[in-house]
mmCIF file of C-alpha atoms and ligand atoms in Angstrom:
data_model
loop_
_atom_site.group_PDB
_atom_site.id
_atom_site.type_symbol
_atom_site.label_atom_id
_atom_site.label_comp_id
_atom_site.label_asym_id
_atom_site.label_seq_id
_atom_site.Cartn_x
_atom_site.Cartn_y
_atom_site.Cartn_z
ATOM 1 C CA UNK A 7 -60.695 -77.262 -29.616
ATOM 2 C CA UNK A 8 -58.257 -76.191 -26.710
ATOM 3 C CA UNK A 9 -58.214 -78.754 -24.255
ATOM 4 C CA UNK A 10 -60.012 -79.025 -20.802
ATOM 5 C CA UNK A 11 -58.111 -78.052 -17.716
ATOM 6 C CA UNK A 12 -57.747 -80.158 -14.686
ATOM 7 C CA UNK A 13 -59.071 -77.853 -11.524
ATOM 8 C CA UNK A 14 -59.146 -79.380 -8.091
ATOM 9 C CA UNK A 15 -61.052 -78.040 -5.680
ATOM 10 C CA UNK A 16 -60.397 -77.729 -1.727
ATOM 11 C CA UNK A 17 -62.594 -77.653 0.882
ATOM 12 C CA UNK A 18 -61.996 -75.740 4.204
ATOM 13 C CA UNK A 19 -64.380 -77.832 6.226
ATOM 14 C CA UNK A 20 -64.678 -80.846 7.535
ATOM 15 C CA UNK A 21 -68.192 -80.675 8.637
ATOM 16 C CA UNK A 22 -70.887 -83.588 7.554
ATOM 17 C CA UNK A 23 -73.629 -80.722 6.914
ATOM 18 C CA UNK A 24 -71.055 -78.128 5.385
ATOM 19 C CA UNK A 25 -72.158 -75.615 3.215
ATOM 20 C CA UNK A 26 -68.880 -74.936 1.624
ATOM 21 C CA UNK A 27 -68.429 -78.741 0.738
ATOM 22 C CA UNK A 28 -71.854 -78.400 -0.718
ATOM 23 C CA UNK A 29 -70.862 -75.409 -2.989
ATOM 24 C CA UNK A 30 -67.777 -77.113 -3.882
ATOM 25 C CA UNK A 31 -70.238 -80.228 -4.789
ATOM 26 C CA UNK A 32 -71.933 -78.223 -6.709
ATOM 27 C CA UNK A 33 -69.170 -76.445 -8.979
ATOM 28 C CA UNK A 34 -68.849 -78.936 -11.425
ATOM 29 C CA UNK A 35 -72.347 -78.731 -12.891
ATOM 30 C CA UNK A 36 -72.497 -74.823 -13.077
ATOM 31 C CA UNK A 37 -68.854 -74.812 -14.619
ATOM 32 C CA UNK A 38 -68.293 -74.250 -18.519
ATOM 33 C CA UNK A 39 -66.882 -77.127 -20.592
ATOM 34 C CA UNK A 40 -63.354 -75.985 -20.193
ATOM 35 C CA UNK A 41 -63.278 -77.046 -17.273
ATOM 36 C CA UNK A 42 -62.884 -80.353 -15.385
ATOM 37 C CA UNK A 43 -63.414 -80.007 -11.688
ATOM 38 C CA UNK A 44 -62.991 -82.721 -9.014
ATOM 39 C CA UNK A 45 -62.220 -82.614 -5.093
ATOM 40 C CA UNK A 46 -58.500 -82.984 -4.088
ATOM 41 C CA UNK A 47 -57.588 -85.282 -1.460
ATOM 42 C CA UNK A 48 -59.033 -84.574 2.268
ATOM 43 C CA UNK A 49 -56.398 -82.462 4.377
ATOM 44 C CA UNK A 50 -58.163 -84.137 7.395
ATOM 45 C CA UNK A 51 -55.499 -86.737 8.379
ATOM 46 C CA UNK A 52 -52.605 -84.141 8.020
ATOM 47 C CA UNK A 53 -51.024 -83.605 11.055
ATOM 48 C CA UNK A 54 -49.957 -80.532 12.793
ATOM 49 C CA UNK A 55 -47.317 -79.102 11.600
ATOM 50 C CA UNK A 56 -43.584 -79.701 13.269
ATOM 51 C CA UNK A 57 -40.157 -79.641 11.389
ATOM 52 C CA UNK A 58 -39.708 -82.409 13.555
ATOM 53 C CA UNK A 59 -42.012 -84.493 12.022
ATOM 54 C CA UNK A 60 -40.691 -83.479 8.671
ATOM 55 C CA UNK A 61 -37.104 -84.220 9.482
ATOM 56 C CA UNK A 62 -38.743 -87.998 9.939
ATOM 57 C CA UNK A 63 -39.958 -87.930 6.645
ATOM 58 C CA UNK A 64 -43.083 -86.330 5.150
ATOM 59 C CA UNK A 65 -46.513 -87.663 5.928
ATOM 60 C CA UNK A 66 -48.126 -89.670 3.133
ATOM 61 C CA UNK A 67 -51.018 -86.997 4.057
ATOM 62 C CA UNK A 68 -49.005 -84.329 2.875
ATOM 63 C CA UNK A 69 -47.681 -85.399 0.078
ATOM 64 C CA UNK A 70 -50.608 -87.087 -1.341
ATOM 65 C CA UNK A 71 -52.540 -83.674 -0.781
ATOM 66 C CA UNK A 72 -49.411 -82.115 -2.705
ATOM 67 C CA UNK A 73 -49.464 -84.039 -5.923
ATOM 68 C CA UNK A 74 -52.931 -83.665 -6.381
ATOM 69 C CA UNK A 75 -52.865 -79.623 -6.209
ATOM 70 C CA UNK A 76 -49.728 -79.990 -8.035
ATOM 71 C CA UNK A 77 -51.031 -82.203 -11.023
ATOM 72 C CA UNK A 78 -53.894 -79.397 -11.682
ATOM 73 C CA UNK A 79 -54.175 -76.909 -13.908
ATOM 74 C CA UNK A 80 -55.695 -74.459 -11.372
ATOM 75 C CA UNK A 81 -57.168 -74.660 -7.674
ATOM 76 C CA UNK A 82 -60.268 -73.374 -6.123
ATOM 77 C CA UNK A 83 -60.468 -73.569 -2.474
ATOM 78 C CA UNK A 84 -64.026 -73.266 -0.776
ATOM 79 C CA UNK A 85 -63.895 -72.629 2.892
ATOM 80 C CA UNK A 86 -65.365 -70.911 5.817
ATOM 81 C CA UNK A 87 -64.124 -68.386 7.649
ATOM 82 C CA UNK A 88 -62.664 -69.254 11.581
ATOM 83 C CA UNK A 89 -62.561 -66.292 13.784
ATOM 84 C CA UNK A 90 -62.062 -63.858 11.277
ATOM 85 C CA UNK A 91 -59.339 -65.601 9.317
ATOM 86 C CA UNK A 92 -58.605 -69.433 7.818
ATOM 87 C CA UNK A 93 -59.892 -72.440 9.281
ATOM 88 C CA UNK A 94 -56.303 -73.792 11.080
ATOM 89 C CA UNK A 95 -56.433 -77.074 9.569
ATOM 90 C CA UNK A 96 -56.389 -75.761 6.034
ATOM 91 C CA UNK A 97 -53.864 -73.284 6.895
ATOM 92 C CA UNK A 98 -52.085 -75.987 8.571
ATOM 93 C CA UNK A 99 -52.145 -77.971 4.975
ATOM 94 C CA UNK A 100 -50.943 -74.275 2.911
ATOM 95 C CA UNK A 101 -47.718 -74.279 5.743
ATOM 96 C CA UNK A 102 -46.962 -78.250 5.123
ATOM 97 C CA UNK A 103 -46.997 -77.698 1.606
ATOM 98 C CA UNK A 104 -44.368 -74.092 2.131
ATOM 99 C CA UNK A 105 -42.132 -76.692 3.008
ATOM 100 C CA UNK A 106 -41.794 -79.033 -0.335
ATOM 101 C CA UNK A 107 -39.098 -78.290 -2.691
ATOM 102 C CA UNK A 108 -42.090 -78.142 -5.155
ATOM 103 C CA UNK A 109 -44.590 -76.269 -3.571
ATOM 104 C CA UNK A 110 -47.959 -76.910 -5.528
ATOM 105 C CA UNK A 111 -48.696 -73.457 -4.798
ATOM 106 C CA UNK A 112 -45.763 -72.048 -6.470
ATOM 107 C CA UNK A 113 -47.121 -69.899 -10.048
ATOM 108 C CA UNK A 114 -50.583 -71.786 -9.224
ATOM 109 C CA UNK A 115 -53.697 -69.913 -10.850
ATOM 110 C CA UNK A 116 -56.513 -70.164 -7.295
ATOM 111 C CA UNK A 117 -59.643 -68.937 -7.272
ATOM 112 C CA UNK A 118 -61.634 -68.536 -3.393
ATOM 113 C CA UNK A 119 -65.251 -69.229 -2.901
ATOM 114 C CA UNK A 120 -66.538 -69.072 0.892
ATOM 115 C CA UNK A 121 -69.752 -69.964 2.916
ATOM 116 C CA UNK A 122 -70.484 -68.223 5.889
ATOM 117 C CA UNK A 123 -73.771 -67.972 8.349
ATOM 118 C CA UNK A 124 -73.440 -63.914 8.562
ATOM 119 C CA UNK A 125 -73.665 -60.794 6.428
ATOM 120 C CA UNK A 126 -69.993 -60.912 5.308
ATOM 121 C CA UNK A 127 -69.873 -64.406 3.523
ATOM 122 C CA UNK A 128 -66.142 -65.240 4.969
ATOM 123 C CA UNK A 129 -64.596 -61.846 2.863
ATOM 124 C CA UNK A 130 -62.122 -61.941 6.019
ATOM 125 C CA UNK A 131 -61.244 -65.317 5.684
ATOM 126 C CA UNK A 132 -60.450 -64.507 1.759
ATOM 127 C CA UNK A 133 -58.343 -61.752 2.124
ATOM 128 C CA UNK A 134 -56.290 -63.861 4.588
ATOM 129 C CA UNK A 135 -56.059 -66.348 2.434
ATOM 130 C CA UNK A 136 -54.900 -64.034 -0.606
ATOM 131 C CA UNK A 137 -52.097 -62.838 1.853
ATOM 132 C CA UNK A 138 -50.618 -65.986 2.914
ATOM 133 C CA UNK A 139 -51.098 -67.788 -0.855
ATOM 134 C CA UNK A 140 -48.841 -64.351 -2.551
ATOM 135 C CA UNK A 141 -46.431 -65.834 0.178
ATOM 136 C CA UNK A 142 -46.283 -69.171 -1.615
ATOM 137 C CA UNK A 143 -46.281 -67.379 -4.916
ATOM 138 C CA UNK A 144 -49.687 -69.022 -6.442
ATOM 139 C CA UNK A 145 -51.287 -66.450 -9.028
ATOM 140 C CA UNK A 146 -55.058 -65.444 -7.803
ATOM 141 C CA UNK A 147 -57.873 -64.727 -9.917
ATOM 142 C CA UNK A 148 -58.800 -61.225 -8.261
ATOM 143 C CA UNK A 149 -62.580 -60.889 -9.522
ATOM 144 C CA UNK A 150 -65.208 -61.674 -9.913
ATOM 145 C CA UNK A 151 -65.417 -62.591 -6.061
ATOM 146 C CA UNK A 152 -67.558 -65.630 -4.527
ATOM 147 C CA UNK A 153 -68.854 -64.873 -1.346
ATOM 148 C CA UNK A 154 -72.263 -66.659 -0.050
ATOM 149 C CA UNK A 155 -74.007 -64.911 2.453
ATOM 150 C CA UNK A 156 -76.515 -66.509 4.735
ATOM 151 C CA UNK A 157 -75.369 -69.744 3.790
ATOM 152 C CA UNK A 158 -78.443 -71.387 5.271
ATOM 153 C CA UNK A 159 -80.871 -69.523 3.067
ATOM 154 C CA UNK A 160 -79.195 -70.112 -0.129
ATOM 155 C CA UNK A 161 -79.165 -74.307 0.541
ATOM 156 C CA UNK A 162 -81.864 -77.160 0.385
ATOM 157 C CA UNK A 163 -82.275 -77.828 4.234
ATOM 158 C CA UNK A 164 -82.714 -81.684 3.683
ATOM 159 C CA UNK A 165 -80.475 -82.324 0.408
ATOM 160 C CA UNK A 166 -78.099 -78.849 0.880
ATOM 161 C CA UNK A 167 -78.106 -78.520 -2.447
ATOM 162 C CA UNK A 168 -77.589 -75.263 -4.202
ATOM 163 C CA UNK A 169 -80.963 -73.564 -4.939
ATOM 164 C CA UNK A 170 -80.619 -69.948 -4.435
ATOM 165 C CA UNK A 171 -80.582 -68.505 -8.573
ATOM 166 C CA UNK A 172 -78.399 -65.213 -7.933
ATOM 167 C CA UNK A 173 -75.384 -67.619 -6.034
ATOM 168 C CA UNK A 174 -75.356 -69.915 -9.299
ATOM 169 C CA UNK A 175 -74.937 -67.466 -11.718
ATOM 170 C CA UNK A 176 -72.294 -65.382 -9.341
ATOM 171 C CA UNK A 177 -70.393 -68.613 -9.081
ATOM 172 C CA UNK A 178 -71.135 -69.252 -13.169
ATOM 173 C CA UNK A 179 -69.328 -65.990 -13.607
ATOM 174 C CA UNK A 180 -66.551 -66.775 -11.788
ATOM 175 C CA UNK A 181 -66.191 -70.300 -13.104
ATOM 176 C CA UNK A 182 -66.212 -68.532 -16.700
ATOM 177 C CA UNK A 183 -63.458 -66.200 -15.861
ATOM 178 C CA UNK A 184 -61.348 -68.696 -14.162
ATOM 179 C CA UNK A 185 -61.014 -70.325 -17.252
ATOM 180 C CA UNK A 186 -59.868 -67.566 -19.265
ATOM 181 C CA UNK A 187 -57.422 -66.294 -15.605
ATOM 182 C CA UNK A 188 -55.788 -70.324 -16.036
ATOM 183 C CA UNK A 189 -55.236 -70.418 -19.776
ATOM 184 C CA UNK A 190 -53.435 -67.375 -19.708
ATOM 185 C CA UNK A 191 -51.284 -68.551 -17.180
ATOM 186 C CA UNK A 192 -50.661 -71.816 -18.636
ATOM 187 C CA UNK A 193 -50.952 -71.187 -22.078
ATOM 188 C CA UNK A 194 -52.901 -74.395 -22.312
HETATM 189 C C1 FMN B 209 -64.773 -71.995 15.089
HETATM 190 C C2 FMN B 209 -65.748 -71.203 14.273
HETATM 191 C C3 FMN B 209 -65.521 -69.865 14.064
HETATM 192 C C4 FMN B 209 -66.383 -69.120 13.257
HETATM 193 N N1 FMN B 209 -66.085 -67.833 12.982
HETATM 194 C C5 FMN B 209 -66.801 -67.175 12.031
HETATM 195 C C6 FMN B 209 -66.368 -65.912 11.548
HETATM 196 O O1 FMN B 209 -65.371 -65.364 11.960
HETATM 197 N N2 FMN B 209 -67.104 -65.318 10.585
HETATM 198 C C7 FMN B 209 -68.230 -65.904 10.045
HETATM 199 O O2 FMN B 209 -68.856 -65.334 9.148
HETATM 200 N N3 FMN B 209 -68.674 -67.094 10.510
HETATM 201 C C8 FMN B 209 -67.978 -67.752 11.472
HETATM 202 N N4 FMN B 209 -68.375 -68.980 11.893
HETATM 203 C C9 FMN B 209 -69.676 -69.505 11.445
HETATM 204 C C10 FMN B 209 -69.534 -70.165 10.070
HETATM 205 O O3 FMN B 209 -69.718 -69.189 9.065
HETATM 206 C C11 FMN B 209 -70.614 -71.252 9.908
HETATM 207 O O4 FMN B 209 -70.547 -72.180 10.956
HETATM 208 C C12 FMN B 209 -70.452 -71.961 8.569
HETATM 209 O O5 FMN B 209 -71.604 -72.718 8.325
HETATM 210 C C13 FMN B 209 -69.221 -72.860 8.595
HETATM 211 O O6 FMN B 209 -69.007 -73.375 7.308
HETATM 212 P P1 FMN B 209 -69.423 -74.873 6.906
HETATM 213 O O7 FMN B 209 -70.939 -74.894 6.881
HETATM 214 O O8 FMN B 209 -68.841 -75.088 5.557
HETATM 215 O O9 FMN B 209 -68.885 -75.828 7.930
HETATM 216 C C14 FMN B 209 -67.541 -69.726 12.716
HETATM 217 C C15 FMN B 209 -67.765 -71.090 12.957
HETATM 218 C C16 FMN B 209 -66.885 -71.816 13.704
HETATM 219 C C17 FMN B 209 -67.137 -73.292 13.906
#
């Protein structure tokens, strides 16, 4: 039996309520057995960056965030989308991480998910993201594409669980092909 990849997921919000961190909660149960999926470290206490700081020696933050992306088989980062693009604090994290000799993102298979309240489901925010991770050379799974619309309708108001059926099985998809995208690129 081939054996189960390590996937860490990221979270591009910080909020209590968050929809994103409740898809991301929810990942591991509608994932196939391949897969392994469990949060990476929060981003929240990395600071902004400044080569400065750097030069001073890298935040335990940083590099705590950094071993745990680079210790996985394959990333999936879940996030909103800010004013049309990445939240700054998670963009922040991708720009700390540039900087490592070993950049976790470097050949890394990544698959995006987002949450957003409007019609668009943070598409902007994805295609953003897909720009500035070919900088850092990861390897993204190009379909099938998560984007949950509405976010508010498609979540239990008092738990924020999942419930909305056609969101599962879009994300099951996904999850399903993501395997397939990361053993080919790992030959694991
Ligand atoms: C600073 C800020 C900017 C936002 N900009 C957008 C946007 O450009 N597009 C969008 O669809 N939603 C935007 N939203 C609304 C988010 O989609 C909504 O708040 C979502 O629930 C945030 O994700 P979360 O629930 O995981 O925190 C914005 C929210 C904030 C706080």
């Amino acid at each position: 039996m081939a054996e189960v990849l390590n996937i860490v997921t990221v979270c591009g919000s910080l909020r209590r309520a968050s929809f994103n961190a409740a898809l991301q909660r929810a990942l591991p149960a509608l994932a196939p057995a391949g897969l392994s999926i469990k949060p990476a470290p929060a981003w929240a206490d990395i600071p902004i960056y400044n080569h400065d700081i750097q030069d001073a020696g890298w935040p335990a933050p940083v590099t705590a965030w950094a071993d745990a992306l680079r210790a996985a088989d394959g990333l999936i980062i879940v996030s909103p989308e800010y004013n049309w693009t990445i939240p700054g604090g998670l963009k922040n994290a991708i720009d700390w991480t540039s900087r490592l000799k070993n950049d976790p993102f470097k050949g890394k298979p990544v698959a995006l998910q987002s949450c957003a309240g409007g019609l668009l489901g943070g598409a902007r925010m994805q295609y953003h993201l897909r720009q500035s991770l070919t900088s850092v050379e990861a390897v993204m799974l190009i379909r099938p594409e998560v984007f949950v619309t509405f976010a508010a309708k498609k979540f239990d108001e008092k738990t924020l669980e999942l419930t909305d059926q056609a969101t599962k099985d879009m994300v099951k998809l996904q999850l399903e092909a993501f395997e397939k995208f990361v053993r080919k690129q790992t030959g694991k």
